[in-house]
Short mmCIF file of C-alpha atoms in Angstrom, two decimals:
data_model
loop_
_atom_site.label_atom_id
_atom_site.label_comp_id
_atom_site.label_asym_id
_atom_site.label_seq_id
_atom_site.Cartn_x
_atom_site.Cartn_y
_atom_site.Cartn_z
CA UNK A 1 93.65 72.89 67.27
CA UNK A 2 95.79 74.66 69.49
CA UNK A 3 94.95 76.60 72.88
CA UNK A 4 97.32 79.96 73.01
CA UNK A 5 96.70 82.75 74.71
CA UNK A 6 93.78 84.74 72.28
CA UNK A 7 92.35 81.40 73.02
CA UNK A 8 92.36 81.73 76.40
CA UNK A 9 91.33 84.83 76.79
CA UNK A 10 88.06 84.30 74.07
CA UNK A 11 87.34 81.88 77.34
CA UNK A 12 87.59 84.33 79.93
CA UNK A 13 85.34 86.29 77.43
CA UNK A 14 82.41 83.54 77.25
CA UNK A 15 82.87 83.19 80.84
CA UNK A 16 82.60 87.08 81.94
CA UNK A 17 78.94 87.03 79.70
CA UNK A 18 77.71 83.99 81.31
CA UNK A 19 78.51 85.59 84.82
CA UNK A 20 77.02 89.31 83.36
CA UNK A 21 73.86 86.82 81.70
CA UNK A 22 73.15 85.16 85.52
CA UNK A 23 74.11 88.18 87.40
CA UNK A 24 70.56 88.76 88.57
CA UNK A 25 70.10 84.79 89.09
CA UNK A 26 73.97 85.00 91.73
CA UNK A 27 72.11 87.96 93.54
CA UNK A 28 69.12 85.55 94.44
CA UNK A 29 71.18 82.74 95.26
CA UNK A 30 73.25 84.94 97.64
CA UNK A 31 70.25 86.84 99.11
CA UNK A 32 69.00 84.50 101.39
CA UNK A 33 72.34 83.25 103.15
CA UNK A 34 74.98 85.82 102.32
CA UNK A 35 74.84 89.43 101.63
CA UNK A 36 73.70 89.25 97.90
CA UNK A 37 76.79 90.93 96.41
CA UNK A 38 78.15 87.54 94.30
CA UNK A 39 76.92 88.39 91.23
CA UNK A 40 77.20 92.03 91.47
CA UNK A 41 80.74 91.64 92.57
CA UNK A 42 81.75 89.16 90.26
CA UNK A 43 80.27 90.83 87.60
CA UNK A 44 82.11 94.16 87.81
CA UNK A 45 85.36 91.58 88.18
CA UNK A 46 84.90 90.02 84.79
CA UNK A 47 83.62 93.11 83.45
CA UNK A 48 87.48 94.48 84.26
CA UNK A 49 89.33 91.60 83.14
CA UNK A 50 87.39 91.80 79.81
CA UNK A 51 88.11 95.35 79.15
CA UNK A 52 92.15 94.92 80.39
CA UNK A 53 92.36 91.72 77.90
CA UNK A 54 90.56 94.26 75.20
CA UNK A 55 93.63 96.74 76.03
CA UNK A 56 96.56 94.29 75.40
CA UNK A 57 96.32 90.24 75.37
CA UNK A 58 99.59 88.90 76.94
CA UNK A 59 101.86 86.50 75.08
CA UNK A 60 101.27 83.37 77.01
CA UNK A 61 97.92 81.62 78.65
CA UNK A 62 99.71 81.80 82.12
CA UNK A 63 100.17 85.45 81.20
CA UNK A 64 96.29 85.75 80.53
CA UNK A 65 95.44 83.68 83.46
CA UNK A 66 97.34 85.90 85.77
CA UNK A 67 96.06 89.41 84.31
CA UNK A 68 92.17 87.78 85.22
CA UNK A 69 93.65 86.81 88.68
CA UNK A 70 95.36 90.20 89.64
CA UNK A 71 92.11 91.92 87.94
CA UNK A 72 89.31 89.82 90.30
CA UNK A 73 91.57 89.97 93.31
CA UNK A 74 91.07 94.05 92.86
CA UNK A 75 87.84 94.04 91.48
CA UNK A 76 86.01 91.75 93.24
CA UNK A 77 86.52 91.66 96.85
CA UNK A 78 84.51 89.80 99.59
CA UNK A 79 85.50 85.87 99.76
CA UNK A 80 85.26 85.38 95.77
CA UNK A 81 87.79 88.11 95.09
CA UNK A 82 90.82 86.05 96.58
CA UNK A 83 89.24 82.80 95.80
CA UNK A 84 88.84 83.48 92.15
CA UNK A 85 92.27 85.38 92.62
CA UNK A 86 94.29 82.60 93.96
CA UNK A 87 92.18 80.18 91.55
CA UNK A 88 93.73 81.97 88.37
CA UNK A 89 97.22 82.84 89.41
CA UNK A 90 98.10 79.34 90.73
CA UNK A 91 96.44 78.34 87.26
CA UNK A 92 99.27 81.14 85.79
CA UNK A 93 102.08 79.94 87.91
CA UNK A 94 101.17 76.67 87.33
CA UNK A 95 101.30 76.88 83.47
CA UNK A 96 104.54 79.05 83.41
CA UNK A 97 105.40 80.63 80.37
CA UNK A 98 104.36 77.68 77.71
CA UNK A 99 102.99 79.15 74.50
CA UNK A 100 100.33 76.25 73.66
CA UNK A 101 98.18 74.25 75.77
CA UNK A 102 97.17 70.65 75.95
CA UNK A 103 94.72 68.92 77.36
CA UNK A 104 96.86 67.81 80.24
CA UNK A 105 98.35 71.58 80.69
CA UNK A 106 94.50 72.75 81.27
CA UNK A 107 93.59 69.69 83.44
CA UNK A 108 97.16 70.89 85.27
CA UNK A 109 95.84 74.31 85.12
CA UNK A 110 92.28 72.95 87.01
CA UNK A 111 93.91 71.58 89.64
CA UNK A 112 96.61 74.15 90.53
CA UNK A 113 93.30 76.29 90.72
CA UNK A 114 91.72 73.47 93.02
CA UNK A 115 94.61 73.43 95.13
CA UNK A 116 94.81 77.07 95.53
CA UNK A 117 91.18 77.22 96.62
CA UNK A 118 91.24 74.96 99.13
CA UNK A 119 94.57 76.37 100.40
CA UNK A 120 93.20 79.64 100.71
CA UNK A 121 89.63 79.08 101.68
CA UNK A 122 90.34 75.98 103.88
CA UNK A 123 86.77 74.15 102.66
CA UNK A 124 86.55 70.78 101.85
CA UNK A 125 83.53 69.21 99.63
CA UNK A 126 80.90 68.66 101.57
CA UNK A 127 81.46 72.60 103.40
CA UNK A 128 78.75 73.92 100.67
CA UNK A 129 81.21 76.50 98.89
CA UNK A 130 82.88 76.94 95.50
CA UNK A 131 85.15 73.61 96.15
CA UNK A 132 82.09 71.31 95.84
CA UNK A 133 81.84 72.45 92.42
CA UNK A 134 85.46 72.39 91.38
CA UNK A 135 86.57 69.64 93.60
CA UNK A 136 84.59 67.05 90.95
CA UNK A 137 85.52 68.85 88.23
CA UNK A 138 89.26 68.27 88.81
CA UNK A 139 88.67 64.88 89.05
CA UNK A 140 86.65 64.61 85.53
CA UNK A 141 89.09 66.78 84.10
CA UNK A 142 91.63 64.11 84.83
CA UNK A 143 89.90 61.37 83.66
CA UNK A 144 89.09 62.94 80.44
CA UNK A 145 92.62 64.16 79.62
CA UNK A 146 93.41 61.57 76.93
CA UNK A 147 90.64 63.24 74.44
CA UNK A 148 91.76 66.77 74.15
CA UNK A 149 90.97 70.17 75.81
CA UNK A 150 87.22 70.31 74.44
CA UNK A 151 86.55 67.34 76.04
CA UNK A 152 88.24 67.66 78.98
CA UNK A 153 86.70 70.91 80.05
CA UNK A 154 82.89 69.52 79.10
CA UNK A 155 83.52 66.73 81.50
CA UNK A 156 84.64 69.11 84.19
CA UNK A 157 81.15 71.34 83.49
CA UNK A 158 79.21 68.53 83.61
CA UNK A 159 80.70 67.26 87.05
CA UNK A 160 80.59 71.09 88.53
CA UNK A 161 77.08 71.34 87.80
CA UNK A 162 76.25 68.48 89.62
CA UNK A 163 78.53 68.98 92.19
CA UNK A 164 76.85 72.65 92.50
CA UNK A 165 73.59 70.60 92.90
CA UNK A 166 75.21 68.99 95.64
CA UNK A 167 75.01 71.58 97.95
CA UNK A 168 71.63 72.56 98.27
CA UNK A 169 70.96 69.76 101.16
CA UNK A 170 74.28 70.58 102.73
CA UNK A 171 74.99 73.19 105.98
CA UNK A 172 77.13 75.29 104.95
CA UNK A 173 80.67 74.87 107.13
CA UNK A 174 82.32 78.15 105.43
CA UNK A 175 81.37 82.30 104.96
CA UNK A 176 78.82 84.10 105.61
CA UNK A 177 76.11 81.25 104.93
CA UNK A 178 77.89 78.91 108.20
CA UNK A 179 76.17 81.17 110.68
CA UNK A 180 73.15 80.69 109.23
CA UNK A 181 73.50 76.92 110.58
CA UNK A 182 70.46 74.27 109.72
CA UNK A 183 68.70 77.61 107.96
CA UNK A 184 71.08 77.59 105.45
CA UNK A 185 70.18 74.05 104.40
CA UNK A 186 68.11 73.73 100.97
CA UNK A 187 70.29 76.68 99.29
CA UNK A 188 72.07 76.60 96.30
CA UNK A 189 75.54 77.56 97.23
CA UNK A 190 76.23 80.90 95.38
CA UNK A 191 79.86 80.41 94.48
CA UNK A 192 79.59 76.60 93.81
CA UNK A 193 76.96 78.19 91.36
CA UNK A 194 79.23 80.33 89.65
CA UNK A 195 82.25 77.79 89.61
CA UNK A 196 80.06 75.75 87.69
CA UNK A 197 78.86 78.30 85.10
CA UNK A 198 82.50 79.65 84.19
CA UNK A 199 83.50 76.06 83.33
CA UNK A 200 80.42 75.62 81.57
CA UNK A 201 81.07 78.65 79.67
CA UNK A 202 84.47 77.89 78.87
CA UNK A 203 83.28 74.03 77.86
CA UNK A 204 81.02 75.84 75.44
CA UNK A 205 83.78 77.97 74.22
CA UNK A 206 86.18 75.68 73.23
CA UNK A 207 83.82 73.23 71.57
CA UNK B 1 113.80 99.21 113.40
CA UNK B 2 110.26 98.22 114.64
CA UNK B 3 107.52 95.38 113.47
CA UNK B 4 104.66 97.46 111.44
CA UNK B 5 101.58 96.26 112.33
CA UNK B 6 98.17 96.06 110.24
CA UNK B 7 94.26 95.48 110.87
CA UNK B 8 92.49 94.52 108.35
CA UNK B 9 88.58 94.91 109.02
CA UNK B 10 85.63 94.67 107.23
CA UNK B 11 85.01 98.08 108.63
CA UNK B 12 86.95 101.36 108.28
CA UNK B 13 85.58 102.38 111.44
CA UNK B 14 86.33 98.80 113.40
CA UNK B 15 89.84 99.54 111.99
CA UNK B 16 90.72 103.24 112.83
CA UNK B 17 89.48 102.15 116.31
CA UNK B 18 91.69 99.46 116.92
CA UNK B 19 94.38 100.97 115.69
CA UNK B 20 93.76 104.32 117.49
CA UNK B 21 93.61 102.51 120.83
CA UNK B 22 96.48 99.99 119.75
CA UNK B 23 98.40 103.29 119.04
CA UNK B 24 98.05 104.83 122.16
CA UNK B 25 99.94 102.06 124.21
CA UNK B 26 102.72 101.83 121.43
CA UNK B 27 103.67 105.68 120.17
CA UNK B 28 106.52 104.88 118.18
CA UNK B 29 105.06 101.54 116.59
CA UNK B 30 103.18 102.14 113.04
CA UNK B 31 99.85 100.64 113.34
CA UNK B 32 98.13 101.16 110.12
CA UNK B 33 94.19 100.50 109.73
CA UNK B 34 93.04 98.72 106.56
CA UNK B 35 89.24 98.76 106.49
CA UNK B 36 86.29 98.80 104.55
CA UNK B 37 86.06 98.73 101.17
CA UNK B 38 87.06 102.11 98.73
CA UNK B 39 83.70 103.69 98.45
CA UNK B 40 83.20 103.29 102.34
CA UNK B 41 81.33 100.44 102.42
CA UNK B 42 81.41 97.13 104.37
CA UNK B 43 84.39 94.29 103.27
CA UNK B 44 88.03 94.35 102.56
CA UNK B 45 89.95 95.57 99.68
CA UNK B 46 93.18 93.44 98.53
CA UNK B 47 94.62 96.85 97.50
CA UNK B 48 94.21 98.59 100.12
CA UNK B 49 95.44 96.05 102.83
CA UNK B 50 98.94 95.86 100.31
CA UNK B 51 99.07 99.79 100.41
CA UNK B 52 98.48 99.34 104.48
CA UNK B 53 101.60 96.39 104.63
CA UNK B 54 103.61 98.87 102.26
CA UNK B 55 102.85 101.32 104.59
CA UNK B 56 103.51 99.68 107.76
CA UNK B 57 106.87 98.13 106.67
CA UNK B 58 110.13 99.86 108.25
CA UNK B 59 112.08 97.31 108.01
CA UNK B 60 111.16 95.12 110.65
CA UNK B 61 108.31 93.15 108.95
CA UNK B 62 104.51 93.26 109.32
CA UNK B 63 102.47 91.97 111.19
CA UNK B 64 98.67 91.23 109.89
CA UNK B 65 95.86 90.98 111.96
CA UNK B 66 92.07 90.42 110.81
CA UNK B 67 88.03 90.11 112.03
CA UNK B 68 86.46 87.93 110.48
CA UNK B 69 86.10 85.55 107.40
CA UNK B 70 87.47 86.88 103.92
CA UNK B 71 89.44 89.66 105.86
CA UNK B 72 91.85 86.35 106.79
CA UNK B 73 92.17 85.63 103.03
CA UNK B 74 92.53 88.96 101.94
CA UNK B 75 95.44 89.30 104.71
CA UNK B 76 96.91 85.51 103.41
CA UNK B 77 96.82 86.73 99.57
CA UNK B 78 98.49 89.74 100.23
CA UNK B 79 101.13 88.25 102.02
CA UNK B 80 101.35 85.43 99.39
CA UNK B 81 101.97 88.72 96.54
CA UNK B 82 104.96 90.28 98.61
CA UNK B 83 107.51 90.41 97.16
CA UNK B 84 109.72 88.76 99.99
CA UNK B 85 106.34 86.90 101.55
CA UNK B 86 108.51 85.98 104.61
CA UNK B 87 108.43 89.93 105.85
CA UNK B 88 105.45 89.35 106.71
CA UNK B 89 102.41 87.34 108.84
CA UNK B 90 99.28 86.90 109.07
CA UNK B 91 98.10 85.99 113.10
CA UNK B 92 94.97 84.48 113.97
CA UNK B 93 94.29 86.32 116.94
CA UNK B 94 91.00 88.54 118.72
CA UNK B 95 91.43 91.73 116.79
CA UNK B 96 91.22 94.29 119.67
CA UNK B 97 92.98 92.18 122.22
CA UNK B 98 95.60 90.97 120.14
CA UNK B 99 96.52 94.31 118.51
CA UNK B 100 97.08 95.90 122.03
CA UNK B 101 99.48 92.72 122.46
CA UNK B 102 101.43 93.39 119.36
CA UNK B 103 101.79 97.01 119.33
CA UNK B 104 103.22 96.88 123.10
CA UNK B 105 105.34 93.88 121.88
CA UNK B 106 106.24 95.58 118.81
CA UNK B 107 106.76 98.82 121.16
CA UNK B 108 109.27 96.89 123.02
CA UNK B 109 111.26 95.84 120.29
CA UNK B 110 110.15 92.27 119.81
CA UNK B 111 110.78 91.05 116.20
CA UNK B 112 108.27 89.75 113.83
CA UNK B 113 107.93 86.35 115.98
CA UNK B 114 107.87 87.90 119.09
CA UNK B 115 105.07 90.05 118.00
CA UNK B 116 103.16 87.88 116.66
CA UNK B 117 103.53 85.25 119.40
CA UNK B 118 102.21 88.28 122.03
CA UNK B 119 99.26 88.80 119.72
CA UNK B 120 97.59 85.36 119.30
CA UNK B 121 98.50 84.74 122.96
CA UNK B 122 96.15 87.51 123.74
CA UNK B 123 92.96 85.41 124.01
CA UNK B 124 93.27 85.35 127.74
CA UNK B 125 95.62 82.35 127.52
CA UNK B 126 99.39 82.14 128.01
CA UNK B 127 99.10 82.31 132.18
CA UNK B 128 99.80 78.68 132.64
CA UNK B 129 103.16 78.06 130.87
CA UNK B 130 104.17 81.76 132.59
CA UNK B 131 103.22 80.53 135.77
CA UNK B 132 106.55 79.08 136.61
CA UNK B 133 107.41 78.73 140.53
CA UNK B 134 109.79 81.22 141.38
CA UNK B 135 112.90 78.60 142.82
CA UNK B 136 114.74 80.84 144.61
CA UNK B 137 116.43 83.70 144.12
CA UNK B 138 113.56 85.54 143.19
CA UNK B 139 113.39 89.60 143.61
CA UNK B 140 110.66 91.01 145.66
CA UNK B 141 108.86 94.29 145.91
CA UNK B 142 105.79 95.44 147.63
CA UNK B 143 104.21 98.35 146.19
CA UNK B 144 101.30 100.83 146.82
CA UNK B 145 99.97 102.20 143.72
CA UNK B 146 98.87 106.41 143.76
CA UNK B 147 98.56 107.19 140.27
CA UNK B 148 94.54 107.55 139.31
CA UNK B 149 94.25 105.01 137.08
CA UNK B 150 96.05 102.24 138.79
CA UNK B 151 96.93 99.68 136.73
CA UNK B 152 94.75 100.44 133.89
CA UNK B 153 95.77 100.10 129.65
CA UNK B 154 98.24 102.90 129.73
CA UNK B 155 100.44 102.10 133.11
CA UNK B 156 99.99 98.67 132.05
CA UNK B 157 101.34 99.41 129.03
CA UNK B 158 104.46 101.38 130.23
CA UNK B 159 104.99 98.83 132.70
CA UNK B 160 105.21 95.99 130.22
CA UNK B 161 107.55 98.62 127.74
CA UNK B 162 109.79 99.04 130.81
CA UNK B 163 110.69 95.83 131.39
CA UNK B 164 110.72 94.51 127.91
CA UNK B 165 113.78 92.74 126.78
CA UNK B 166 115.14 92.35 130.25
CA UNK B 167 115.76 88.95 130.97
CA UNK B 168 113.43 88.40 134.19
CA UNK B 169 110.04 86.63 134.66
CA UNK B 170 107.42 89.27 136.48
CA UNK B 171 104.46 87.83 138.33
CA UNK B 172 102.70 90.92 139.64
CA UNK B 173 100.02 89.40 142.33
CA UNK B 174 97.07 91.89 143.78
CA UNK B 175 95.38 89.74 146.14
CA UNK B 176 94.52 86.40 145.06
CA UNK B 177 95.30 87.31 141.50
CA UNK B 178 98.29 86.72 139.24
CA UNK B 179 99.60 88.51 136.33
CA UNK B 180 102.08 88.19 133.77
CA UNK B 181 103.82 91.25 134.31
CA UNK B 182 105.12 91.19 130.56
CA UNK B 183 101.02 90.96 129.57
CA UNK B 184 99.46 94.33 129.17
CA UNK B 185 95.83 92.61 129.27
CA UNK B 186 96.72 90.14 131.90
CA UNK B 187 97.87 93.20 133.99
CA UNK B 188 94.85 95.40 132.81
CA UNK B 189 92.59 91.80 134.18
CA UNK B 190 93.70 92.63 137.75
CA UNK B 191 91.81 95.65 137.94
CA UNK B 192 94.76 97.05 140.37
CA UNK B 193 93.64 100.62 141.07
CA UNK B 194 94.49 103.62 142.80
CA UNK B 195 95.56 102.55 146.58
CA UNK B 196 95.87 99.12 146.01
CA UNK B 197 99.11 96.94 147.47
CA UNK B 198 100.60 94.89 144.54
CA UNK B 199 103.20 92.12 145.25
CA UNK B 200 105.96 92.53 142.54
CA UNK B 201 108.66 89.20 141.97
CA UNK B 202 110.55 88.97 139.22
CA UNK B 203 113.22 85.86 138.67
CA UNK B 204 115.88 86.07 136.20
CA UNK B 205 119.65 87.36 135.97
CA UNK B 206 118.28 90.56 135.57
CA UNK B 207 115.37 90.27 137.86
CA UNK B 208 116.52 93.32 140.45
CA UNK B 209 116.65 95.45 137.49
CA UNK B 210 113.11 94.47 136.52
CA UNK B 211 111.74 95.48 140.24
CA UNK B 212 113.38 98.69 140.25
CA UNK B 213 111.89 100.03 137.07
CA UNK B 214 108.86 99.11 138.36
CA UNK B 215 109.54 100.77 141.30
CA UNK B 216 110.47 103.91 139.77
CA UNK B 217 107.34 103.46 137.80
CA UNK B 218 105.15 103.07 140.37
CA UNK B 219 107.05 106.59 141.90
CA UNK B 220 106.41 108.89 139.12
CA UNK B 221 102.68 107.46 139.55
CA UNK B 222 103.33 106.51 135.78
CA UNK B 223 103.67 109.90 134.76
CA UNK B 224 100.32 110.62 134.74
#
């Protein structure tokens, strides 16, 4: 019942064919308010960190984590490249070198990730971006801590997606989409989009 | 040993263009472009903006500057994965304007604070806290200017180099105007040219100093 790091990276796995199943579906969602390069981009990230975990899996899940971050910072450029980036290695950092997780080290892990987003991008919910996804996620994550990882990361899928849904009636405040103003409004915000299909990926994974 | 500066654009070309122009007022200062993604196309490339800081670092520290959007976070992230993050800094500042400011700053010797101080002070702001009165004491030149350019980017530009690190204030007036005379684009705004009378006054223990480099500037018609 314990999360190392093959574990982890079988979740990066599940996640990187979610993002290469709704590549086309990113692409759509980014056409009309950013420059329609999410899911391409993101999919040639994931696409890397898959093939470096096939090479050699690290010892620890902060060593795992921080191989995906390094990988999507190079791979994926734009806004999601550091996002994603800082996401994962402040995940790393923030799980050090422990062997096993639990289901507080992964809601730890969430919100180091949280935290590194909104350092970085400087959005709060509300902005239409990836943090109105994960923002509610964190905060399921937390309140599901006390029955185990599966659990924990289900209740953070089933917040991001409805935190994703969240931003279609919102102006976006951050990227590309903000100069699209009121026109922006009734979109599906790309990377809130994707957010919420990695953790729903990795919920699935570790049921 | 001199700040390094970098641009990080969403364009190759926006970059090599700032930087060539940056360049030009500031030989000796490495100004390194980091633009455009690896294939040539639009957006910014974590790797290549830590190859441009590696690059641009000669001991002094780097200064980052950026266009627009992700550029800023690629800049922040890269500066977050230094090694020693505190060698360098990311400035919000207008990317032309503001690299001018740094590379003549950086030119002049100013350290990592002072150049990045000159650069997001480059928005056109920074005349009111400069516009001390001059109590006294203050050293006064009158000065006819017969180079061809007048007071355009590259006189400016040796004209804020000469008097760099002296410690005097320069207020350099052409009519009803006022200029920082340690500002390269506040002396540039004055649109001094070729004829025109500028008032020179300088206060500060080393203020006489200040006036007669101008002076001798303003001689050798800037070398031109």
């Amino acid at each position: 019942m314990g999360c190392g790091a093959r574990e982890v990276a079988d979740l990066l796995r599940a996640g990187a064919a979610t993002i290469a199943e709704h590549r086309a579906e990113l692409i759509d969602l980014d056409r009309p308010i950013g420059d329609s390069d999410h899911g391409e981009n993101l999919n040639r990230g994931f696409t890397a960190v898959v093939s470096t975990l096939d090479t050699a899996v690290p010892e620890t899940p902060g060593g795992v984590l921080k191989i995906a971050a390094t990988t999507l910072i190079s791979k994926v450029g734009g806004a999601a490249g550091p996002l994603y980036g800082t996401a994962f290695l402040r995940a790393a950092t923030a799980l050090g070198d422990r062997a096993e997780l639990d289901a507080e080290a992964v809601f730890t892990a969430l919100r180091a990730g949280l935290r590194g987003v909104v350092a970085r991008g400087k959005a709060v919910v509300g902005d239409a971006t990836m943090v109105d996804a994960l923002s509610p996620a964190v905060d399921a994550a937390e309140a599901a801590v006390g029955d185990g990882i599966a659990a924990v990361l289900a209740a953070a899928a089933d917040a991001a997606d409805k935190g994703a849904d969240s931003t279609v009636p919102l102006v976006a405040r951050k990227g590309r989409a903000s100069y699209l103003g009121e026109r922006g409004v009734g979109h599906l915000d790309p990377g809130a989009r994707s957010t919420a299909l990695l953790l729903r990926a990795f919920a699935e994974a570790a049921r | 040993m001199r700040v390094g500066l970098v641009l990080v654009s969403h364009s190759g070309k926006l970059a090599e263009g700032v930087a060539e122009l940056a360049a030009q007022m500031a030989p000796d200062v490495k100004v390194v472009p980091a633009g455009g993604l690896p294939d040539g196309g639009i957006g910014t490339d974590y790797d290549s903006v830590l190859a441009a800081v590696e690059r641009a670092e000669e001991g002094g520290g780097v200064v980052l500057l950026y266009d627009l959007g992700s550029a800023e976070m690629t800049a922040d992230l890269v500066v977050e994965s230094l090694p020693d993050p505190g060698t360098a800094v990311v400035v919000a500042a207008p990317l032309v304007e503001g690299a001018v400011a740094a590379a003549v700053a950086a030119q002049g010797g100013a350290d990592r604070a002072g150049v990045a101080s000159a650069a997001s002070s480059a928005a056109g702001g920074g005349e009111s806290e400069a516009a001390r009165e001059s109590a006294g004491g203050a050293e006064t030149a009158e000065l006819t200017l017969g180079n061809d350019v007048g007071l355009h980017a590259r006189p400016a530009a040796l004209l804020v180099r000469g008097i760099a690190g002296l410690d005097a204030d320069v207020r350099i007036r052409l009519g009803d105007q006022e200029a920082d005379g340690h500002s390269v684009l506040a002396l540039m705004s004055l649109s001094a040219r070729k004829g025109d009378r500028i008032d020179v006054s300088a206060t500060g223990t080393q203020a006489a100093e200040a006036i007669s480099r101008i002076e001798s500037l303003v001689e050798r018609n800037f070398d031109e």
